[in-house]
Short mmCIF file of C-alpha atoms in Angstrom, two decimals:
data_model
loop_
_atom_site.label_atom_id
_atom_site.label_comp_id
_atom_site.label_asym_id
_atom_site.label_seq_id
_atom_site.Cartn_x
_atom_site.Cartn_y
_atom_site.Cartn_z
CA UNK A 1 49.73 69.22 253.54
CA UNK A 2 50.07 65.73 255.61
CA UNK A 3 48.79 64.16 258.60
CA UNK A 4 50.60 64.61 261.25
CA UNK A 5 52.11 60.71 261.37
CA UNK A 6 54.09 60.96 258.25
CA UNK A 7 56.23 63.33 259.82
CA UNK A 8 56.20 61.88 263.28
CA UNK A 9 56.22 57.96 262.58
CA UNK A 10 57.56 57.35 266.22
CA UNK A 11 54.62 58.88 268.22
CA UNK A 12 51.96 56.78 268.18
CA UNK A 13 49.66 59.11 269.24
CA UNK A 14 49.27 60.88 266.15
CA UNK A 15 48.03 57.82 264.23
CA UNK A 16 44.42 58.20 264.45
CA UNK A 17 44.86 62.12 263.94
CA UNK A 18 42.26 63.17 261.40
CA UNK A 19 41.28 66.88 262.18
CA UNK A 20 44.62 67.68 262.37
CA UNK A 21 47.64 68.71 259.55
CA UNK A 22 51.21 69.88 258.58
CA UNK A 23 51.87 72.32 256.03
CA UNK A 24 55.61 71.52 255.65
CA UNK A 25 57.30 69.70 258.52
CA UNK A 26 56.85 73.13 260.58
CA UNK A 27 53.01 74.41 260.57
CA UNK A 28 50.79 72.97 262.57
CA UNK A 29 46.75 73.87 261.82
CA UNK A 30 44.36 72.57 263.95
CA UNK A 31 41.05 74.10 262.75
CA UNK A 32 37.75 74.00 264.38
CA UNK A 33 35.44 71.45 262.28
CA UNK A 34 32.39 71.49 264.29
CA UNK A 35 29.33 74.19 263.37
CA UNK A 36 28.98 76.00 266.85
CA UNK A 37 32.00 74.97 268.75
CA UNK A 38 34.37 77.64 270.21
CA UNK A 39 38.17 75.62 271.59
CA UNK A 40 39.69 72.86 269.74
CA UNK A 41 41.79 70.07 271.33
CA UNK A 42 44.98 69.95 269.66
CA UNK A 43 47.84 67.51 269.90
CA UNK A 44 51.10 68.49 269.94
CA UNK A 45 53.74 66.34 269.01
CA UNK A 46 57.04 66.05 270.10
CA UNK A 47 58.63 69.39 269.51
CA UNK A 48 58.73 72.84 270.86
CA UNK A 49 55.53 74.91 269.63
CA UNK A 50 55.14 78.69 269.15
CA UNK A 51 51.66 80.28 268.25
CA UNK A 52 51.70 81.73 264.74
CA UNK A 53 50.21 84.93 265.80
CA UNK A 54 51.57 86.19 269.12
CA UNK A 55 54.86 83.68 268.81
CA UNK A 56 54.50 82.75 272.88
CA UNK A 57 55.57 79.53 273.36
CA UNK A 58 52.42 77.15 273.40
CA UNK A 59 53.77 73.56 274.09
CA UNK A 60 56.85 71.41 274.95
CA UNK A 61 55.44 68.59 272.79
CA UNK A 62 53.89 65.48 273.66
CA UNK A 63 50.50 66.62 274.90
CA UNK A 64 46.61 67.67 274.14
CA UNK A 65 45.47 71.09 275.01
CA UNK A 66 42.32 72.70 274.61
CA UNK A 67 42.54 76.00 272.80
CA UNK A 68 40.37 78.36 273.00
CA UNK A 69 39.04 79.15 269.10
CA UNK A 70 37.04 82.31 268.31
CA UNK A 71 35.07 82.04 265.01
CA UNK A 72 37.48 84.50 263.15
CA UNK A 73 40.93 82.43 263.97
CA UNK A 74 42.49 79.28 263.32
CA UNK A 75 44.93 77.87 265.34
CA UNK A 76 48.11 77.67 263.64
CA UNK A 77 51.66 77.04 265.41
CA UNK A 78 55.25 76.50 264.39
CA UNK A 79 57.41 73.83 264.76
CA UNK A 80 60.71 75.48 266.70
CA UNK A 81 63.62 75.59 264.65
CA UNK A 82 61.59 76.11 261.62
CA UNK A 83 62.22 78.67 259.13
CA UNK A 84 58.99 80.58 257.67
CA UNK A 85 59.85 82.85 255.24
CA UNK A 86 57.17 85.77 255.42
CA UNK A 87 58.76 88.78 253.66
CA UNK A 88 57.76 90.30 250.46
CA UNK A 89 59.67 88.74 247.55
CA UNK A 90 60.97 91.62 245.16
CA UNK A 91 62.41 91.49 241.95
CA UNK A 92 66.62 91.83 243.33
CA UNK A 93 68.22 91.25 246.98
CA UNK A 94 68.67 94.58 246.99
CA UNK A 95 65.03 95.55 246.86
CA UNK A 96 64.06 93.10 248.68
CA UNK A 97 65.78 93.75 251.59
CA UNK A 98 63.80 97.04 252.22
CA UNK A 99 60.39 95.65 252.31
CA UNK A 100 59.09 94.53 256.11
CA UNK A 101 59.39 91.60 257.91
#
């Protein structure tokens, strides 16, 4: 995990960034910190950004929206042109190949 300047140097606006984070250069998790609070403001930086869990299309990049955070989810999106691999490993190709997506 990194803050969100090391991999955006250029964008000033994610230098004071501190309830914010990367997992790679293509997860974005902006996590509700506060006891009580329901929405998070998250800034997205210059990129296209998909929601991990419906895969809509959440932001062009370069702005602050406030999400709307239930108690049981945290806010996660992906960087656009990143690759996530989320299938099963298995021992060969072969097997591999038949487990789900």
């Amino acid at each position: 995990t990194r803050p969100l300047f090391f991999e955006f140097p250029k964008d000033s606006n994610t230098y004071g960034i501190d309830r914010q984070f990367l997992v790679g250069s293509g997860l974005l998790v902006s996590p509700v910190l506060d006891l009580g609070v329901t929405s998070v403001n998250a800034y997205f930086p210059p990129a296209l950004w998909y929601d991990w869990y419906s895969h809509n299309l959440t932001s062009k990049g370069r702005e602050t929206l406030e999400l709307n955070t239930p108690l049981n989810h945290i806010q996660i999106h992906i960087r656009g042109g990143s690759v996530i691999p989320t299938q099963e490993p298995a021992l060969t190709t072969t097997e591999s190949r038949k487990n789900p997506f």
